[in-house]
PDB file of C-alpha atoms in Angstrom:
ATOM      1  CA  MET A   1     -42.042 -29.022  70.554  1.00  0.00           C
ATOM      2  CA  LYS A   2     -38.586 -28.128  69.439  1.00  0.00           C
ATOM      3  CA  THR A   3     -37.454 -29.584  66.324  1.00  0.00           C
ATOM      4  CA  THR A   4     -33.622 -30.342  65.089  1.00  0.00           C
ATOM      5  CA  ILE A   5     -32.315 -29.629  61.785  1.00  0.00           C
ATOM      6  CA  SER A   6     -31.277 -33.042  59.911  1.00  0.00           C
ATOM      7  CA  PRO A   7     -27.131 -33.196  59.418  1.00  0.00           C
ATOM      8  CA  LYS A   8     -28.266 -34.238  55.648  1.00  0.00           C
ATOM      9  CA  TYR A   9     -29.058 -30.382  55.186  1.00  0.00           C
ATOM     10  CA  ILE A  10     -25.433 -29.278  55.651  1.00  0.00           C
ATOM     11  CA  ALA A  11     -24.850 -31.201  52.157  1.00  0.00           C
ATOM     12  CA  VAL A  12     -27.890 -29.194  50.832  1.00  0.00           C
ATOM     13  CA  PHE A  13     -27.136 -26.098  51.896  1.00  0.00           C
ATOM     14  CA  ASN A  14     -23.636 -26.473  50.466  1.00  0.00           C
ATOM     15  CA  LEU A  15     -25.087 -27.979  47.506  1.00  0.00           C
ATOM     16  CA  ALA A  16     -27.241 -24.819  47.283  1.00  0.00           C
ATOM     17  CA  PHE A  17     -24.094 -22.732  47.956  1.00  0.00           C
ATOM     18  CA  VAL A  18     -22.307 -24.299  45.158  1.00  0.00           C
ATOM     19  CA  ASP A  19     -25.001 -23.659  42.731  1.00  0.00           C
ATOM     20  CA  VAL A  20     -24.993 -19.836  43.263  1.00  0.00           C
ATOM     21  CA  CYS A  21     -21.266 -19.664  43.282  1.00  0.00           C
ATOM     22  CA  GLY A  22     -20.700 -21.823  40.040  1.00  0.00           C
ATOM     23  CA  SER A  23     -23.604 -19.634  38.257  1.00  0.00           C
ATOM     24  CA  THR A  24     -21.868 -16.664  39.370  1.00  0.00           C
ATOM     25  CA  ALA A  25     -18.726 -17.722  38.095  1.00  0.00           C
ATOM     26  CA  LEU A  26     -19.996 -18.799  34.878  1.00  0.00           C
ATOM     27  CA  VAL A  27     -23.419 -16.835  33.787  1.00  0.00           C
ATOM     28  CA  PRO A  28     -21.921 -13.387  33.745  1.00  0.00           C
ATOM     29  CA  LYS A  29     -18.906 -14.019  31.203  1.00  0.00           C
ATOM     30  CA  LEU A  30     -21.436 -16.454  29.047  1.00  0.00           C
ATOM     31  CA  LEU A  31     -24.048 -13.811  28.623  1.00  0.00           C
ATOM     32  CA  GLU A  32     -20.902 -11.194  27.600  1.00  0.00           C
ATOM     33  CA  THR A  33     -19.879 -13.455  25.428  1.00  0.00           C
ATOM     34  CA  PHE A  34     -23.141 -14.483  23.490  1.00  0.00           C
ATOM     35  CA  LEU A  35     -25.230 -11.310  24.057  1.00  0.00           C
ATOM     36  CA  PHE A  36     -22.508  -8.563  23.344  1.00  0.00           C
ATOM     37  CA  SER A  37     -19.969 -10.615  21.418  1.00  0.00           C
ATOM     38  CA  ARG A  38     -17.077  -9.846  23.809  1.00  0.00           C
ATOM     39  CA  GLN A  39     -14.980 -12.663  23.394  1.00  0.00           C
ATOM     40  CA  LEU A  40     -11.682 -11.365  24.742  1.00  0.00           C
ATOM     41  CA  ILE A  41     -10.012 -12.454  28.335  1.00  0.00           C
ATOM     42  CA  SER A  42      -6.903 -12.133  29.602  1.00  0.00           C
ATOM     43  CA  TYR A  43      -4.402 -14.913  30.454  1.00  0.00           C
ATOM     44  CA  ASN A  44      -5.182 -14.613  34.291  1.00  0.00           C
ATOM     45  CA  GLN A  45      -8.852 -14.070  33.778  1.00  0.00           C
ATOM     46  CA  CYS A  46      -8.953 -17.272  31.914  1.00  0.00           C
ATOM     47  CA  LEU A  47      -7.149 -19.621  34.399  1.00  0.00           C
ATOM     48  CA  ALA A  48      -9.146 -17.763  37.297  1.00  0.00           C
ATOM     49  CA  SER A  49     -12.614 -18.735  35.210  1.00  0.00           C
ATOM     50  CA  LEU A  50     -10.945 -22.036  34.823  1.00  0.00           C
ATOM     51  CA  PHE A  51     -10.498 -22.639  38.270  1.00  0.00           C
ATOM     52  CA  PHE A  52     -13.912 -21.890  39.757  1.00  0.00           C
ATOM     53  CA  ILE A  53     -16.264 -23.293  37.202  1.00  0.00           C
ATOM     54  CA  PHE A  54     -14.407 -26.512  37.732  1.00  0.00           C
ATOM     55  CA  LEU A  55     -14.217 -26.486  41.133  1.00  0.00           C
ATOM     56  CA  PHE A  56     -17.774 -25.730  41.641  1.00  0.00           C
ATOM     57  CA  LEU A  57     -18.784 -28.470  39.253  1.00  0.00           C
ATOM     58  CA  ASN A  58     -16.519 -30.745  40.871  1.00  0.00           C
ATOM     59  CA  MET A  59     -18.407 -29.717  44.570  1.00  0.00           C
ATOM     60  CA  GLN A  60     -21.956 -30.248  42.926  1.00  0.00           C
ATOM     61  CA  SER A  61     -20.910 -33.926  41.906  1.00  0.00           C
ATOM     62  CA  PHE A  62     -19.214 -34.525  45.454  1.00  0.00           C
ATOM     63  CA  ASN A  63     -22.510 -32.780  47.233  1.00  0.00           C
ATOM     64  CA  LEU A  64     -24.489 -35.522  45.215  1.00  0.00           C
ATOM     65  CA  THR A  65     -22.547 -38.404  46.302  1.00  0.00           C
ATOM     66  CA  ILE A  66     -22.754 -37.087  50.031  1.00  0.00           C
ATOM     67  CA  LEU A  67     -26.313 -37.284  49.638  1.00  0.00           C
ATOM     68  CA  SER A  68     -26.733 -40.549  48.176  1.00  0.00           C
ATOM     69  CA  TYR A  69     -24.708 -41.791  51.144  1.00  0.00           C
ATOM     70  CA  ASP A  70     -27.194 -40.255  53.483  1.00  0.00           C
ATOM     71  CA  ARG A  71     -30.112 -42.045  51.779  1.00  0.00           C
ATOM     72  CA  LEU A  72     -28.123 -45.332  51.241  1.00  0.00           C
ATOM     73  CA  VAL A  73     -27.545 -45.431  55.411  1.00  0.00           C
ATOM     74  CA  ALA A  74     -31.168 -43.946  55.931  1.00  0.00           C
ATOM     75  CA  ILE A  75     -32.804 -46.811  54.212  1.00  0.00           C
ATOM     76  CA  CYS A  76     -30.441 -49.482  54.476  1.00  0.00           C
ATOM     77  CA  CYS A  77     -29.191 -48.891  58.282  1.00  0.00           C
ATOM     78  CA  PRO A  78     -31.929 -46.837  59.629  1.00  0.00           C
ATOM     79  CA  LEU A  79     -31.234 -48.015  63.278  1.00  0.00           C
ATOM     80  CA  ARG A  80     -27.865 -46.835  62.775  1.00  0.00           C
ATOM     81  CA  TYR A  81     -28.554 -43.613  60.618  1.00  0.00           C
ATOM     82  CA  HIS A  82     -28.173 -41.165  63.905  1.00  0.00           C
ATOM     83  CA  MET A  83     -25.060 -42.658  64.630  1.00  0.00           C
ATOM     84  CA  MET A  84     -23.358 -42.692  61.152  1.00  0.00           C
ATOM     85  CA  VAL A  85     -25.060 -39.363  60.081  1.00  0.00           C
ATOM     86  CA  THR A  86     -24.022 -36.762  62.341  1.00  0.00           C
ATOM     87  CA  TYR A  87     -23.224 -33.196  62.243  1.00  0.00           C
ATOM     88  CA  ARG A  88     -19.654 -34.188  62.548  1.00  0.00           C
ATOM     89  CA  SER A  89     -19.683 -36.674  59.931  1.00  0.00           C
ATOM     90  CA  MET A  90     -21.506 -34.569  57.454  1.00  0.00           C
ATOM     91  CA  PHE A  91     -18.859 -31.696  58.301  1.00  0.00           C
ATOM     92  CA  GLN A  92     -16.073 -33.895  57.452  1.00  0.00           C
ATOM     93  CA  LEU A  93     -17.384 -35.368  54.625  1.00  0.00           C
ATOM     94  CA  THR A  94     -18.107 -31.902  52.927  1.00  0.00           C
ATOM     95  CA  GLY A  95     -14.564 -30.630  53.977  1.00  0.00           C
ATOM     96  CA  ALA A  96     -12.855 -33.414  52.848  1.00  0.00           C
ATOM     97  CA  ALA A  97     -14.888 -33.122  49.428  1.00  0.00           C
ATOM     98  CA  TRP A  98     -13.812 -29.367  49.418  1.00  0.00           C
ATOM     99  CA  ALA A  99     -10.221 -30.059  49.870  1.00  0.00           C
ATOM    100  CA  PHE A 100     -10.137 -32.785  47.205  1.00  0.00           C
ATOM    101  CA  ALA A 101     -12.081 -30.673  44.591  1.00  0.00           C
ATOM    102  CA  VAL A 102      -9.274 -27.852  45.447  1.00  0.00           C
ATOM    103  CA  PHE A 103      -6.348 -29.885  44.876  1.00  0.00           C
ATOM    104  CA  LEU A 104      -7.487 -31.396  41.586  1.00  0.00           C
ATOM    105  CA  VAL A 105      -8.602 -28.065  40.131  1.00  0.00           C
ATOM    106  CA  LEU A 106      -5.352 -26.584  41.403  1.00  0.00           C
ATOM    107  CA  LEU A 107      -3.422 -29.278  39.704  1.00  0.00           C
ATOM    108  CA  ALA A 108      -5.275 -28.797  36.436  1.00  0.00           C
ATOM    109  CA  VAL A 109      -4.522 -25.180  36.373  1.00  0.00           C
ATOM    110  CA  CYS A 110      -0.851 -25.439  37.408  1.00  0.00           C
ATOM    111  CA  LEU A 111      -0.311 -27.864  34.584  1.00  0.00           C
ATOM    112  CA  ILE A 112      -1.885 -25.348  32.202  1.00  0.00           C
ATOM    113  CA  ASN A 113       0.103 -22.636  33.422  1.00  0.00           C
ATOM    114  CA  ARG A 114       3.416 -24.243  32.603  1.00  0.00           C
ATOM    115  CA  LEU A 115       2.425 -24.319  28.919  1.00  0.00           C
ATOM    116  CA  SER A 116       3.591 -22.056  26.178  1.00  0.00           C
ATOM    117  CA  PHE A 117       1.281 -20.991  23.595  1.00  0.00           C
ATOM    118  CA  CYS A 118       2.777 -20.049  20.384  1.00  0.00           C
ATOM    119  CA  ARG A 119       0.035 -20.180  17.878  1.00  0.00           C
ATOM    120  CA  SER A 120      -3.548 -19.628  18.003  1.00  0.00           C
ATOM    121  CA  LEU A 121      -5.455 -18.265  20.875  1.00  0.00           C
ATOM    122  CA  VAL A 122      -8.910 -18.754  20.107  1.00  0.00           C
ATOM    123  CA  ILE A 123     -10.644 -21.366  22.620  1.00  0.00           C
ATOM    124  CA  ASN A 124     -12.986 -23.821  20.939  1.00  0.00           C
ATOM    125  CA  SER A 125     -15.550 -23.532  23.755  1.00  0.00           C
ATOM    126  CA  TYR A 126     -17.952 -21.239  25.474  1.00  0.00           C
ATOM    127  CA  PHE A 127     -15.291 -20.575  28.904  1.00  0.00           C
ATOM    128  CA  CYS A 128     -11.852 -21.222  29.462  1.00  0.00           C
ATOM    129  CA  ASP A 129     -12.295 -25.129  29.031  1.00  0.00           C
ATOM    130  CA  HIS A 130      -9.576 -27.393  30.445  1.00  0.00           C
ATOM    131  CA  GLY A 131      -9.342 -29.519  27.092  1.00  0.00           C
ATOM    132  CA  PRO A 132      -9.386 -26.958  24.365  1.00  0.00           C
ATOM    133  CA  LEU A 133      -7.321 -24.715  26.257  1.00  0.00           C
ATOM    134  CA  PHE A 134      -4.389 -26.953  26.756  1.00  0.00           C
ATOM    135  CA  ARG A 135      -4.733 -28.481  23.361  1.00  0.00           C
ATOM    136  CA  LEU A 136      -3.874 -24.873  21.889  1.00  0.00           C
ATOM    137  CA  ALA A 137      -0.120 -25.062  23.377  1.00  0.00           C
ATOM    138  CA  ALA A 138       0.248 -29.020  21.817  1.00  0.00           C
ATOM    139  CA  PRO A 139       2.462 -27.736  18.905  1.00  0.00           C
ATOM    140  CA  CYS A 140       5.050 -26.039  21.258  1.00  0.00           C
ATOM    141  CA  SER A 141       4.771 -27.672  24.482  1.00  0.00           C
ATOM    142  CA  ASP A 142       4.507 -31.415  26.377  1.00  0.00           C
ATOM    143  CA  VAL A 143       0.838 -31.783  26.836  1.00  0.00           C
ATOM    144  CA  VAL A 144       1.119 -35.369  28.145  1.00  0.00           C
ATOM    145  CA  PRO A 145       0.502 -34.519  31.646  1.00  0.00           C
ATOM    146  CA  ASN A 146      -2.539 -32.462  30.624  1.00  0.00           C
ATOM    147  CA  ILE A 147      -3.733 -35.279  28.619  1.00  0.00           C
ATOM    148  CA  VAL A 148      -3.670 -37.412  31.551  1.00  0.00           C
ATOM    149  CA  MET A 149      -5.347 -35.018  33.849  1.00  0.00           C
ATOM    150  CA  SER A 150      -8.221 -34.435  31.264  1.00  0.00           C
ATOM    151  CA  TYR A 151      -8.926 -38.619  31.731  1.00  0.00           C
ATOM    152  CA  LEU A 152      -8.203 -38.663  35.314  1.00  0.00           C
ATOM    153  CA  ASN A 153     -10.303 -35.368  36.480  1.00  0.00           C
ATOM    154  CA  PRO A 154     -13.426 -36.680  35.024  1.00  0.00           C
ATOM    155  CA  SER A 155     -12.922 -40.235  36.449  1.00  0.00           C
ATOM    156  CA  LEU A 156     -12.418 -39.061  39.481  1.00  0.00           C
ATOM    157  CA  VAL A 157     -15.666 -36.515  39.522  1.00  0.00           C
ATOM    158  CA  LEU A 158     -17.917 -37.992  37.186  1.00  0.00           C
ATOM    159  CA  PHE A 159     -17.133 -41.860  36.688  1.00  0.00           C
ATOM    160  CA  PHE A 160     -16.348 -42.690  40.149  1.00  0.00           C
ATOM    161  CA  PRO A 161     -18.991 -41.088  41.974  1.00  0.00           C
ATOM    162  CA  MET A 162     -21.614 -42.047  39.420  1.00  0.00           C
ATOM    163  CA  VAL A 163     -20.887 -45.549  40.145  1.00  0.00           C
ATOM    164  CA  PHE A 164     -21.006 -45.070  43.911  1.00  0.00           C
ATOM    165  CA  ILE A 165     -24.578 -43.309  43.351  1.00  0.00           C
ATOM    166  CA  ILE A 166     -25.614 -46.377  41.218  1.00  0.00           C
ATOM    167  CA  SER A 167     -24.210 -48.937  43.702  1.00  0.00           C
ATOM    168  CA  SER A 168     -25.917 -47.389  46.613  1.00  0.00           C
ATOM    169  CA  TYR A 169     -29.608 -47.392  44.654  1.00  0.00           C
ATOM    170  CA  ILE A 170     -28.942 -50.887  44.121  1.00  0.00           C
ATOM    171  CA  CYS A 171     -28.610 -51.447  47.728  1.00  0.00           C
ATOM    172  CA  ILE A 172     -31.520 -49.116  48.437  1.00  0.00           C
ATOM    173  CA  THR A 173     -33.576 -51.065  46.070  1.00  0.00           C
ATOM    174  CA  HIS A 174     -32.770 -54.703  47.651  1.00  0.00           C
ATOM    175  CA  ALA A 175     -33.653 -52.923  50.895  1.00  0.00           C
ATOM    176  CA  LEU A 176     -37.004 -51.710  49.793  1.00  0.00           C
ATOM    177  CA  PHE A 177     -38.114 -55.419  48.539  1.00  0.00           C
ATOM    178  CA  THR A 178     -37.180 -56.598  52.221  1.00  0.00           C
ATOM    179  CA  ILE A 179     -40.053 -54.055  53.366  1.00  0.00           C
ATOM    180  CA  THR A 180     -43.050 -56.123  53.862  1.00  0.00           C
ATOM    181  CA  LEU A 181     -45.875 -53.345  53.602  1.00  0.00           C
ATOM    182  CA  PRO A 182     -46.106 -51.690  50.572  1.00  0.00           C
ATOM    183  CA  GLN A 183     -46.931 -48.328  51.800  1.00  0.00           C
ATOM    184  CA  ASP A 184     -44.029 -48.488  53.834  1.00  0.00           C
ATOM    185  CA  ARG A 185     -41.879 -49.101  50.482  1.00  0.00           C
ATOM    186  CA  VAL A 186     -43.594 -46.115  48.644  1.00  0.00           C
ATOM    187  CA  ARG A 187     -42.659 -43.907  51.583  1.00  0.00           C
ATOM    188  CA  ALA A 188     -39.013 -44.847  51.690  1.00  0.00           C
ATOM    189  CA  LEU A 189     -38.719 -44.313  47.956  1.00  0.00           C
ATOM    190  CA  LYS A 190     -40.381 -41.009  48.202  1.00  0.00           C
ATOM    191  CA  THR A 191     -37.494 -40.062  50.233  1.00  0.00           C
ATOM    192  CA  CYS A 192     -35.173 -40.586  47.174  1.00  0.00           C
ATOM    193  CA  THR A 193     -37.144 -38.925  44.202  1.00  0.00           C
ATOM    194  CA  SER A 194     -35.437 -35.507  44.613  1.00  0.00           C
ATOM    195  CA  HIS A 195     -32.217 -36.672  44.857  1.00  0.00           C
ATOM    196  CA  LEU A 196     -32.736 -39.000  41.644  1.00  0.00           C
ATOM    197  CA  ILE A 197     -33.935 -36.234  39.740  1.00  0.00           C
ATOM    198  CA  LEU A 198     -30.685 -33.961  40.731  1.00  0.00           C
ATOM    199  CA  VAL A 199     -28.655 -36.896  39.526  1.00  0.00           C
ATOM    200  CA  ALA A 200     -30.361 -37.541  36.583  1.00  0.00           C
ATOM    201  CA  ILE A 201     -30.448 -34.047  35.340  1.00  0.00           C
ATOM    202  CA  PHE A 202     -26.537 -33.212  36.079  1.00  0.00           C
ATOM    203  CA  TYR A 203     -25.122 -36.617  35.551  1.00  0.00           C
ATOM    204  CA  LEU A 204     -26.678 -37.673  32.224  1.00  0.00           C
ATOM    205  CA  PRO A 205     -26.165 -34.699  29.738  1.00  0.00           C
ATOM    206  CA  ILE A 206     -22.550 -34.301  31.165  1.00  0.00           C
ATOM    207  CA  ASN A 207     -21.389 -37.843  30.600  1.00  0.00           C
ATOM    208  CA  PHE A 208     -23.243 -38.306  27.811  1.00  0.00           C
ATOM    209  CA  THR A 209     -21.179 -35.214  26.239  1.00  0.00           C
ATOM    210  CA  TYR A 210     -17.779 -36.571  27.816  1.00  0.00           C
ATOM    211  CA  PHE A 211     -18.152 -40.112  26.770  1.00  0.00           C
ATOM    212  CA  LEU A 212     -19.304 -39.152  22.999  1.00  0.00           C
ATOM    213  CA  HIS A 213     -17.246 -36.108  22.428  1.00  0.00           C
ATOM    214  CA  SER A 214     -15.420 -37.385  19.527  1.00  0.00           C
ATOM    215  CA  ILE A 215     -18.565 -37.942  17.778  1.00  0.00           C
ATOM    216  CA  ILE A 216     -20.771 -34.988  18.972  1.00  0.00           C
ATOM    217  CA  PRO A 217     -20.507 -31.899  16.915  1.00  0.00           C
ATOM    218  CA  THR A 218     -18.627 -28.944  18.522  1.00  0.00           C
ATOM    219  CA  ASN A 219     -21.921 -26.620  18.557  1.00  0.00           C
ATOM    220  CA  ALA A 220     -23.847 -29.480  20.148  1.00  0.00           C
ATOM    221  CA  ARG A 221     -21.376 -30.172  22.589  1.00  0.00           C
ATOM    222  CA  ILE A 222     -21.030 -26.526  23.711  1.00  0.00           C
ATOM    223  CA  ILE A 223     -24.976 -26.097  23.851  1.00  0.00           C
ATOM    224  CA  ASN A 224     -25.166 -28.978  25.812  1.00  0.00           C
ATOM    225  CA  LEU A 225     -22.563 -28.366  28.425  1.00  0.00           C
ATOM    226  CA  SER A 226     -23.511 -24.699  28.600  1.00  0.00           C
ATOM    227  CA  LEU A 227     -27.382 -26.110  29.526  1.00  0.00           C
ATOM    228  CA  THR A 228     -25.721 -28.751  31.796  1.00  0.00           C
ATOM    229  CA  SER A 229     -23.869 -25.827  33.695  1.00  0.00           C
ATOM    230  CA  VAL A 230     -26.663 -23.755  33.869  1.00  0.00           C
ATOM    231  CA  LEU A 231     -30.077 -25.632  34.673  1.00  0.00           C
ATOM    232  CA  PRO A 232     -29.006 -27.993  37.392  1.00  0.00           C
ATOM    233  CA  PRO A 233     -27.981 -25.078  39.489  1.00  0.00           C
ATOM    234  CA  MET A 234     -31.587 -23.358  38.751  1.00  0.00           C
ATOM    235  CA  LEU A 235     -33.262 -26.388  39.418  1.00  0.00           C
ATOM    236  CA  ASN A 236     -31.723 -28.257  42.286  1.00  0.00           C
ATOM    237  CA  PRO A 237     -33.031 -25.774  45.331  1.00  0.00           C
ATOM    238  CA  ILE A 238     -36.499 -25.618  43.833  1.00  0.00           C
ATOM    239  CA  ILE A 239     -36.568 -29.711  43.776  1.00  0.00           C
ATOM    240  CA  TYR A 240     -35.357 -30.283  47.055  1.00  0.00           C
ATOM    241  CA  VAL A 241     -37.252 -27.482  48.854  1.00  0.00           C
ATOM    242  CA  LEU A 242     -40.477 -28.770  47.303  1.00  0.00           C
ATOM    243  CA  LYS A 243     -39.761 -32.344  48.158  1.00  0.00           C
ATOM    244  CA  THR A 244     -38.515 -31.776  51.991  1.00  0.00           C
ATOM    245  CA  GLU A 245     -40.969 -32.970  54.752  1.00  0.00           C
ATOM    246  CA  GLU A 246     -40.503 -29.463  56.940  1.00  0.00           C
ATOM    247  CA  PHE A 247     -41.240 -27.494  53.656  1.00  0.00           C
ATOM    248  CA  LYS A 248     -44.612 -29.442  53.338  1.00  0.00           C
ATOM    249  CA  GLU A 249     -45.584 -29.031  56.762  1.00  0.00           C
ATOM    250  CA  SER A 250     -44.573 -25.535  57.068  1.00  0.00           C
ATOM    251  CA  ALA A 251     -46.666 -24.898  53.934  1.00  0.00           C
ATOM    252  CA  LYS A 252     -49.768 -26.811  55.527  1.00  0.00           C
ATOM    253  CA  LYS A 253     -49.390 -25.127  58.922  1.00  0.00           C
ATOM    254  CA  LEU A 254     -49.103 -21.566  56.903  1.00  0.00           C
ATOM    255  CA  LEU A 255     -52.188 -22.417  54.861  1.00  0.00           C
ATOM    256  CA  SER A 256     -54.318 -23.792  57.704  1.00  0.00           C
ATOM    257  CA  LYS A 257     -53.431 -20.703  59.803  1.00  0.00           C
ATOM    258  CA  ARG A 258     -54.452 -18.545  56.878  1.00  0.00           C
ATOM    259  CA  GLY A 259     -57.611 -20.561  56.296  1.00  0.00           C
ATOM    260  CA  ALA A 260     -58.489 -20.044  60.063  1.00  0.00           C
ATOM    261  CA  GLN A 261     -57.720 -16.300  60.035  1.00  0.00           C
ATOM    262  CA  ARG A 262     -60.154 -15.965  57.182  1.00  0.00           C
ATOM    263  CA  ALA A 263     -62.691 -18.101  58.734  1.00  0.00           C
ATOM    264  CA  VAL A 264     -62.566 -15.694  61.865  1.00  0.00           C
ATOM    265  CA  VAL A 265     -62.909 -12.579  59.848  1.00  0.00           C
ATOM    266  CA  SER A 266     -65.960 -13.894  58.047  1.00  0.00           C
ATOM    267  CA  ASN A 267     -67.655 -14.907  61.451  1.00  0.00           C
ATOM    268  CA  GLN A 268     -66.834 -11.355  62.716  1.00  0.00           C
ATOM    269  CA  SER A 269     -67.961  -9.563  59.661  1.00  0.00           C
ATOM    270  CA  THR A 270     -71.597 -11.811  59.872  1.00  0.00           C
TER     271      THR A 270
END
């Protein structure tokens, strides 16, 4: 029997791709800074680092939002799932997410590029972060557009997607209570566990840091954001692979095939 891959795995593959690229953009320079104390970076490299790190961070948030849409339709509108979640719709959603993420980050980089830095050039962060970078130019440049961008970007990338995800799970919870059989309710809930874990390990630390940045010590903020940037990309593929039914079925078939081969070999030897 021929099996087809669900359209949601377009978003899952995109999430894995973003995780790999995000870690590649951040971790090498992070290791160079902390292990070898090489804390110098050129201006162009700094802007390039800012662009790619924030681009992949934005896409990670958008991918989790797309996956929440998939779970919302699957549980709340199961009869219309294959009409609403298609290869075309998933490609359109991921393409729109990429275009919007590139636009937001490119706008932030262009607003940084117009500034003049006349005093300290020491960035108070573990990478070329947007906030600490434009604050260096505050004494000698107009940073009002950058301040607006520093509030707009987290709102569009973190706050609104998180509101959508929370709203979608409120609808999912309401739909689960309409299911009469408890075993069907548990089965439907299990399809959301991997996504809920990814949402928790991504949104909770980073939102906690952004909303309470004024009272969190600088070192604690740096450690929290660095772990938030490294741990979710490392855990995302593991969690999603181990939770997929296709992987479980393949693992069961592989184990049963090996067990049958061992049984045949033992019978032949006796």
